PDB file of C-alpha atoms in Angstrom:
ATOM      1  CA  ASP A  16       0.000   0.000   0.000  1.00 85.00           C
ATOM      2  CA  SER A  17       1.603   3.243  -1.194  1.00 87.00           C
ATOM      3  CA  GLY A  18      -0.595   5.492   0.929  1.00 94.00           C
ATOM      4  CA  VAL A  19      -2.007   7.172  -2.188  1.00 98.00           C
ATOM      5  CA  THR A  20      -5.705   6.577  -2.781  1.00 98.00           C
ATOM      6  CA  GLN A  21      -7.653   7.007  -5.982  1.00 98.00           C
ATOM      7  CA  THR A  22     -11.357   6.799  -6.665  1.00 98.00           C
ATOM      8  CA  PRO A  23     -13.147   5.396  -8.449  1.00 98.00           C
ATOM      9  CA  LYS A  24     -11.272   2.241  -9.341  1.00 97.00           C
ATOM     10  CA  HIS A  25     -13.240   1.730 -12.542  1.00 97.00           C
ATOM     11  CA  LEU A  26     -15.308   4.115 -14.587  1.00 97.00           C
ATOM     12  CA  ILE A  27     -17.371   3.310 -17.654  1.00 98.00           C
ATOM     13  CA  THR A  28     -18.979   6.157 -19.524  1.00 98.00           C
ATOM     14  CA  ALA A  29     -20.083   7.263 -22.969  1.00 98.00           C
ATOM     15  CA  THR A  30     -18.487   9.544 -25.515  1.00 98.00           C
ATOM     16  CA  GLY A  31     -19.170  13.204 -24.915  1.00 98.00           C
ATOM     17  CA  GLN A  32     -19.544  12.797 -21.164  1.00 98.00           C
ATOM     18  CA  ARG A  33     -17.556  14.384 -18.366  1.00 98.00           C
ATOM     19  CA  VAL A  34     -15.921  12.559 -15.441  1.00 98.00           C
ATOM     20  CA  THR A  35     -13.923  13.467 -12.364  1.00 98.00           C
ATOM     21  CA  LEU A  36     -11.129  11.343 -10.971  1.00 98.00           C
ATOM     22  CA  ARG A  37     -10.056  11.861  -7.383  1.00 98.00           C
ATOM     23  CA  CYS A  38      -6.712  11.400  -5.679  1.00 98.00           C
ATOM     24  CA  SER A  39      -5.549  11.714  -2.086  1.00 98.00           C
ATOM     25  CA  PRO A  40      -1.777  11.916  -1.741  1.00 97.00           C
ATOM     26  CA  ARG A  41       0.347  10.254   0.869  1.00 96.00           C
ATOM     27  CA  SER A  42       0.294  12.041   4.200  1.00 95.00           C
ATOM     28  CA  GLY A  43       2.903  14.804   4.177  1.00 92.00           C
ATOM     29  CA  ASP A  44       3.412  14.830   0.409  1.00 94.00           C
ATOM     30  CA  LEU A  45       2.932  18.230  -1.197  1.00 94.00           C
ATOM     31  CA  SER A  46       3.308  17.308  -4.869  1.00 93.00           C
ATOM     32  CA  VAL A  47       0.697  15.478  -6.904  1.00 96.00           C
ATOM     33  CA  TYR A  48       1.242  14.192 -10.431  1.00 96.00           C
ATOM     34  CA  TRP A  49      -1.255  12.806 -12.924  1.00 97.00           C
ATOM     35  CA  TYR A  50      -0.289  10.268 -15.578  1.00 96.00           C
ATOM     36  CA  GLN A  51      -2.136   8.539 -18.387  1.00 96.00           C
ATOM     37  CA  GLN A  52      -1.245   4.986 -19.365  1.00 95.00           C
ATOM     38  CA  SER A  53      -2.891   3.553 -22.458  1.00 91.00           C
ATOM     39  CA  LEU A  54      -2.841  -0.160 -23.208  1.00 80.00           C
ATOM     40  CA  ASP A  55       0.722  -1.444 -23.349  1.00 69.00           C
ATOM     41  CA  GLN A  56       2.051   2.089 -23.287  1.00 76.00           C
ATOM     42  CA  GLY A  57       4.337   3.996 -21.019  1.00 85.00           C
ATOM     43  CA  LEU A  58       3.408   6.651 -18.519  1.00 91.00           C
ATOM     44  CA  GLN A  59       2.440   9.941 -20.110  1.00 92.00           C
ATOM     45  CA  PHE A  60       2.812  12.872 -17.762  1.00 92.00           C
ATOM     46  CA  LEU A  61      -0.240  15.101 -17.694  1.00 94.00           C
ATOM     47  CA  ILE A  62       0.134  17.686 -14.952  1.00 95.00           C
ATOM     48  CA  GLN A  63       1.759  18.431 -11.599  1.00 94.00           C
ATOM     49  CA  TYR A  64       0.567  20.402  -8.584  1.00 95.00           C
ATOM     50  CA  TYR A  65       2.577  21.525  -5.612  1.00 94.00           C
ATOM     51  CA  ASN A  66       0.850  22.696  -2.452  1.00 94.00           C
ATOM     52  CA  GLY A  67      -2.228  23.804  -4.344  1.00 94.00           C
ATOM     53  CA  GLU A  68      -0.515  25.432  -7.298  1.00 94.00           C
ATOM     54  CA  GLU A  69      -0.093  24.124 -10.810  1.00 94.00           C
ATOM     55  CA  ARG A  70       3.622  23.718 -11.482  1.00 92.00           C
ATOM     56  CA  ALA A  71       4.030  21.807 -14.733  1.00 90.00           C
ATOM     57  CA  LYS A  72       1.999  20.625 -17.674  1.00 91.00           C
ATOM     58  CA  GLY A  73       2.744  17.746 -19.963  1.00 90.00           C
ATOM     59  CA  ASN A  74       0.761  16.467 -22.905  1.00 83.00           C
ATOM     60  CA  ILE A  75      -2.561  17.339 -21.348  1.00 92.00           C
ATOM     61  CA  LEU A  76      -5.467  17.987 -23.689  1.00 94.00           C
ATOM     62  CA  GLU A  77      -7.483  21.183 -23.401  1.00 95.00           C
ATOM     63  CA  ARG A  78     -10.512  19.002 -22.588  1.00 97.00           C
ATOM     64  CA  PHE A  79      -8.716  17.905 -19.424  1.00 97.00           C
ATOM     65  CA  SER A  80      -8.183  20.015 -16.340  1.00 96.00           C
ATOM     66  CA  ALA A  81      -7.085  19.440 -12.781  1.00 97.00           C
ATOM     67  CA  GLN A  82      -6.862  21.146  -9.434  1.00 96.00           C
ATOM     68  CA  GLN A  83      -5.386  20.575  -6.004  1.00 97.00           C
ATOM     69  CA  PHE A  84      -7.399  21.595  -2.998  1.00 96.00           C
ATOM     70  CA  PRO A  85      -6.253  23.088   0.340  1.00 95.00           C
ATOM     71  CA  ASP A  86      -6.326  19.641   1.941  1.00 95.00           C
ATOM     72  CA  LEU A  87      -3.954  18.569  -0.892  1.00 96.00           C
ATOM     73  CA  HIS A  88      -6.282  16.100  -2.533  1.00 97.00           C
ATOM     74  CA  SER A  89      -6.502  16.497  -6.289  1.00 98.00           C
ATOM     75  CA  GLU A  90      -9.093  16.004  -8.984  1.00 98.00           C
ATOM     76  CA  LEU A  91      -8.634  15.390 -12.678  1.00 98.00           C
ATOM     77  CA  ASN A  92     -11.570  16.436 -14.832  1.00 98.00           C
ATOM     78  CA  LEU A  93     -11.988  14.907 -18.264  1.00 98.00           C
ATOM     79  CA  SER A  94     -14.677  16.358 -20.519  1.00 97.00           C
ATOM     80  CA  SER A  95     -16.109  15.738 -23.995  1.00 97.00           C
ATOM     81  CA  LEU A  96     -14.761  12.244 -23.686  1.00 98.00           C
ATOM     82  CA  GLU A  97     -13.620  10.352 -26.766  1.00 97.00           C
ATOM     83  CA  LEU A  98     -12.970   6.662 -27.300  1.00 96.00           C
ATOM     84  CA  GLY A  99      -9.242   7.355 -27.300  1.00 94.00           C
ATOM     85  CA  ASP A 100      -9.404   8.666 -23.743  1.00 96.00           C
ATOM     86  CA  SER A 101      -9.908   5.118 -22.492  1.00 97.00           C
ATOM     87  CA  ALA A 102      -6.863   4.412 -20.362  1.00 97.00           C
ATOM     88  CA  LEU A 103      -5.503   3.940 -16.875  1.00 97.00           C
ATOM     89  CA  TYR A 104      -5.082   7.211 -15.032  1.00 98.00           C
ATOM     90  CA  PHE A 105      -2.553   7.211 -12.225  1.00 98.00           C
ATOM     91  CA  CYS A 106      -2.024   9.751  -9.550  1.00 98.00           C
ATOM     92  CA  ALA A 107       1.327   9.894  -7.778  1.00 97.00           C
ATOM     93  CA  SER A 108       2.643  11.982  -4.930  1.00 96.00           C
ATOM     94  CA  SER A 109       6.064  12.950  -3.683  1.00 93.00           C
ATOM     95  CA  VAL A 110       7.406  14.899  -0.753  1.00 91.00           C
ATOM     96  CA  GLN A 111       8.304  17.932  -2.801  1.00 83.00           C
ATOM     97  CA  SER A 112       9.532  17.583  -6.344  1.00 81.00           C
ATOM     98  CA  SER A 113      10.383  15.239  -9.177  1.00 75.00           C
ATOM     99  CA  TYR A 114      13.810  14.781  -7.592  1.00 79.00           C
ATOM    100  CA  ASN A 115      12.084  12.683  -4.963  1.00 84.00           C
ATOM    101  CA  GLU A 116      10.646   9.212  -5.372  1.00 91.00           C
ATOM    102  CA  GLN A 117       7.016   9.082  -6.401  1.00 94.00           C
ATOM    103  CA  PHE A 118       4.339   6.955  -4.779  1.00 96.00           C
ATOM    104  CA  PHE A 119       1.627   5.825  -7.143  1.00 97.00           C
ATOM    105  CA  GLY A 120      -2.006   5.185  -6.408  1.00 98.00           C
ATOM    106  CA  PRO A 121      -3.805   2.078  -7.685  1.00 97.00           C
ATOM    107  CA  GLY A 122      -5.156   3.976 -10.687  1.00 97.00           C
ATOM    108  CA  THR A 123      -8.558   4.596 -12.219  1.00 98.00           C
ATOM    109  CA  ARG A 124      -9.412   2.557 -15.281  1.00 97.00           C
ATOM    110  CA  LEU A 125     -11.549   4.680 -17.579  1.00 98.00           C
ATOM    111  CA  THR A 126     -13.518   3.041 -20.369  1.00 97.00           C
ATOM    112  CA  VAL A 127     -15.287   5.273 -22.870  1.00 97.00           C
ATOM    113  CA  LEU A 128     -17.907   3.489 -24.963  1.00 96.00           C
TER     114      LEU A 128
ATOM    115  CA  GLY B  12      13.269  18.263 -24.971  1.00 65.00           C
ATOM    116  CA  GLN B  13      14.703  15.656 -22.692  1.00 66.00           C
ATOM    117  CA  GLN B  14      14.013  12.105 -23.793  1.00 86.00           C
ATOM    118  CA  VAL B  15      14.558   8.867 -21.946  1.00 92.00           C
ATOM    119  CA  MET B  16      14.889   5.792 -24.119  1.00 94.00           C
ATOM    120  CA  GLN B  17      14.708   2.268 -22.802  1.00 96.00           C
ATOM    121  CA  ILE B  18      15.661  -0.986 -24.468  1.00 96.00           C
ATOM    122  CA  PRO B  19      14.600  -3.622 -25.059  1.00 97.00           C
ATOM    123  CA  GLN B  20      10.874  -3.019 -25.175  1.00 95.00           C
ATOM    124  CA  TYR B  21      10.160  -6.679 -24.449  1.00 96.00           C
ATOM    125  CA  GLN B  22      12.247  -9.478 -23.013  1.00 97.00           C
ATOM    126  CA  HIS B  23      11.242 -13.084 -22.518  1.00 97.00           C
ATOM    127  CA  VAL B  24      13.525 -15.369 -20.533  1.00 97.00           C
ATOM    128  CA  GLN B  25      13.560 -18.795 -19.010  1.00 97.00           C
ATOM    129  CA  GLU B  26      13.329 -18.825 -15.247  1.00 97.00           C
ATOM    130  CA  GLY B  27      16.838 -18.754 -13.855  1.00 97.00           C
ATOM    131  CA  GLU B  28      18.286 -16.726 -16.728  1.00 98.00           C
ATOM    132  CA  ASP B  29      19.608 -13.222 -16.243  1.00 98.00           C
ATOM    133  CA  PHE B  30      17.878 -10.084 -17.508  1.00 98.00           C
ATOM    134  CA  THR B  31      19.133  -6.577 -18.267  1.00 98.00           C
ATOM    135  CA  THR B  32      17.333  -3.416 -19.318  1.00 98.00           C
ATOM    136  CA  TYR B  33      19.102  -0.268 -20.456  1.00 98.00           C
ATOM    137  CA  CYS B  34      18.109   3.345 -20.139  1.00 97.00           C
ATOM    138  CA  ASN B  35      19.587   6.285 -22.072  1.00 97.00           C
ATOM    139  CA  SER B  36      18.882   9.960 -21.669  1.00 94.00           C
ATOM    140  CA  SER B  37      19.481  12.674 -24.232  1.00 90.00           C
ATOM    141  CA  THR B  38      20.642  14.971 -21.419  1.00 91.00           C
ATOM    142  CA  THR B  39      22.604  14.643 -18.191  1.00 94.00           C
ATOM    143  CA  LEU B  40      20.400  13.584 -15.306  1.00 93.00           C
ATOM    144  CA  SER B  41      20.540  14.762 -11.719  1.00 92.00           C
ATOM    145  CA  ASN B  42      19.355  11.322 -10.712  1.00 94.00           C
ATOM    146  CA  ILE B  43      17.755   8.228 -12.209  1.00 96.00           C
ATOM    147  CA  GLN B  44      14.838   6.408 -10.672  1.00 96.00           C
ATOM    148  CA  TRP B  45      13.641   2.868 -11.374  1.00 98.00           C
ATOM    149  CA  TYR B  46      10.100   1.627 -10.982  1.00 98.00           C
ATOM    150  CA  LYS B  47       8.445  -1.763 -11.396  1.00 98.00           C
ATOM    151  CA  GLN B  48       4.867  -2.295 -12.500  1.00 97.00           C
ATOM    152  CA  ARG B  49       3.410  -5.754 -12.037  1.00 97.00           C
ATOM    153  CA  PRO B  50       0.712  -6.841 -14.493  1.00 94.00           C
ATOM    154  CA  GLY B  51      -2.512  -5.134 -13.470  1.00 92.00           C
ATOM    155  CA  GLY B  52      -0.728  -3.068 -10.853  1.00 95.00           C
ATOM    156  CA  HIS B  53       0.692   0.373 -10.401  1.00 96.00           C
ATOM    157  CA  PRO B  54       4.323   1.513 -10.660  1.00 97.00           C
ATOM    158  CA  VAL B  55       6.308   0.952  -7.484  1.00 97.00           C
ATOM    159  CA  PHE B  56       9.528   2.782  -6.725  1.00 96.00           C
ATOM    160  CA  LEU B  57      12.579   0.533  -6.603  1.00 97.00           C
ATOM    161  CA  ILE B  58      15.597   2.759  -6.242  1.00 97.00           C
ATOM    162  CA  GLN B  59      17.201   6.115  -6.963  1.00 96.00           C
ATOM    163  CA  LEU B  60      20.785   6.617  -8.146  1.00 97.00           C
ATOM    164  CA  VAL B  61      22.405  10.001  -7.761  1.00 96.00           C
ATOM    165  CA  LYS B  62      26.179   9.765  -8.109  1.00 97.00           C
ATOM    166  CA  SER B  63      28.171   9.300 -11.290  1.00 97.00           C
ATOM    167  CA  GLY B  64      29.192   5.643 -11.649  1.00 97.00           C
ATOM    168  CA  GLU B  65      27.017   4.590  -8.727  1.00 97.00           C
ATOM    169  CA  VAL B  66      26.157   0.922  -8.315  1.00 98.00           C
ATOM    170  CA  LYS B  67      23.487  -0.294  -5.947  1.00 98.00           C
ATOM    171  CA  LYS B  68      22.265  -3.795  -5.235  1.00 98.00           C
ATOM    172  CA  GLN B  69      18.975  -5.096  -3.946  1.00 97.00           C
ATOM    173  CA  LYS B  70      19.258  -8.860  -3.537  1.00 97.00           C
ATOM    174  CA  ARG B  71      19.341 -10.176  -7.131  1.00 98.00           C
ATOM    175  CA  LEU B  72      18.893  -6.693  -8.683  1.00 98.00           C
ATOM    176  CA  THR B  73      21.891  -4.541  -9.598  1.00 98.00           C
ATOM    177  CA  PHE B  74      21.428  -0.930 -10.662  1.00 98.00           C
ATOM    178  CA  GLN B  75      24.124   1.167 -12.322  1.00 98.00           C
ATOM    179  CA  PHE B  76      24.336   4.862 -13.165  1.00 98.00           C
ATOM    180  CA  GLY B  77      26.754   5.786 -15.925  1.00 97.00           C
ATOM    181  CA  GLU B  78      29.817   7.935 -15.451  1.00 96.00           C
ATOM    182  CA  ALA B  79      28.316  10.678 -17.604  1.00 96.00           C
ATOM    183  CA  LYS B  80      24.985  10.393 -15.772  1.00 96.00           C
ATOM    184  CA  LYS B  81      23.175   9.868 -19.072  1.00 96.00           C
ATOM    185  CA  ASN B  82      22.604   6.138 -18.933  1.00 97.00           C
ATOM    186  CA  SER B  83      21.629   3.476 -16.479  1.00 98.00           C
ATOM    187  CA  SER B  84      20.982  -0.234 -16.331  1.00 98.00           C
ATOM    188  CA  LEU B  85      19.085  -2.731 -14.252  1.00 98.00           C
ATOM    189  CA  HIS B  86      20.356  -6.288 -14.137  1.00 98.00           C
ATOM    190  CA  ILE B  87      18.480  -9.173 -12.555  1.00 98.00           C
ATOM    191  CA  THR B  88      20.425 -12.323 -11.767  1.00 98.00           C
ATOM    192  CA  ALA B  89      18.698 -15.693 -11.944  1.00 98.00           C
ATOM    193  CA  THR B  90      15.193 -14.432 -12.657  1.00 98.00           C
ATOM    194  CA  GLN B  91      12.221 -15.777 -10.747  1.00 97.00           C
ATOM    195  CA  THR B  92       8.548 -15.690 -11.687  1.00 96.00           C
ATOM    196  CA  THR B  93       8.037 -12.905  -9.153  1.00 97.00           C
ATOM    197  CA  ASP B  94      10.231 -10.677 -11.335  1.00 98.00           C
ATOM    198  CA  VAL B  95       7.560 -10.541 -14.054  1.00 98.00           C
ATOM    199  CA  GLY B  96       6.438  -7.015 -14.853  1.00 97.00           C
ATOM    200  CA  THR B  97       7.420  -3.842 -16.633  1.00 96.00           C
ATOM    201  CA  TYR B  98      10.501  -1.983 -15.485  1.00 98.00           C
ATOM    202  CA  PHE B  99      10.634   1.765 -16.022  1.00 97.00           C
ATOM    203  CA  CYS B 100      13.499   4.162 -15.638  1.00 97.00           C
ATOM    204  CA  ALA B 101      12.762   7.834 -15.083  1.00 95.00           C
ATOM    205  CA  GLY B 102      14.764  11.032 -14.890  1.00 92.00           C
ATOM    206  CA  PRO B 103      13.738  14.424 -13.514  1.00 88.00           C
ATOM    207  CA  ARG B 104      13.195  17.226 -15.987  1.00 84.00           C
ATOM    208  CA  GLY B 105      13.546  20.167 -13.686  1.00 79.00           C
ATOM    209  CA  ALA B 106      11.872  19.948 -10.316  1.00 74.00           C
ATOM    210  CA  GLN B 107       8.395  19.514 -11.686  1.00 77.00           C
ATOM    211  CA  LYS B 108       8.449  16.670 -14.122  1.00 86.00           C
ATOM    212  CA  LEU B 109       9.664  13.089 -14.156  1.00 89.00           C
ATOM    213  CA  VAL B 110      10.295  11.737 -17.649  1.00 90.00           C
ATOM    214  CA  PHE B 111       9.687   8.010 -17.892  1.00 93.00           C
ATOM    215  CA  GLY B 112      11.189   5.629 -20.390  1.00 93.00           C
ATOM    216  CA  GLN B 113       8.799   3.440 -22.350  1.00 93.00           C
ATOM    217  CA  GLY B 114       9.556   0.504 -20.092  1.00 95.00           C
ATOM    218  CA  THR B 115      10.823  -3.018 -20.604  1.00 96.00           C
ATOM    219  CA  ARG B 116       8.235  -5.740 -20.206  1.00 96.00           C
ATOM    220  CA  LEU B 117       9.747  -8.881 -18.724  1.00 98.00           C
ATOM    221  CA  THR B 118       7.998 -12.202 -19.106  1.00 97.00           C
ATOM    222  CA  ILE B 119       9.362 -15.449 -17.706  1.00 97.00           C
ATOM    223  CA  ASN B 120       8.886 -19.033 -18.752  1.00 93.00           C
ATOM    224  CA  PRO B 121       8.792 -21.154 -15.588  1.00 90.00           C
TER     225      PRO B 121
END
């Protein structure tokens, strides 16, 4: 158990819909990262937050957005969903920065039909 | 931008054989991190190497960081079925972003 929690575990929805994925970081960790992993693919960095502020963006689509709340939990919002958005979405946390080891949550498997 | 390349993409071995995966960065890294993802699981941190030429061992796993801090390797001696999974290397790109290699998927024939 990494100490990072993600909900829901599975999500099945239709094209055009909007979903919210939730992540609670490990206690004491200030940085939260979101990654997308498609079938048999690597980890694509989406976005990073540090202590409530957005710090870095990767290949995140304009249809996707995220935020980190004062209690440090984070949400990833995916809208106007397309079939190609079906993937595993991982949240990870670290003490401060990418120089530190990251602890990954169990992931949310999103299926868009 | 910074890229991290990993080879091979796939490796199938007989149980008891050795396994090595290689990681190369287009730029000098401040550190290199290795993660393992079991089938159906999430990435789990294995180790971090910081110093040029550093070698670290974890039981049957040996991790090396190149002298130029641009490449790294993970070697597993006498693989066991519990070693099955995908091994990722990753290097920081600034303080905000960790760039992952594409991973090496290891499968083992018992």
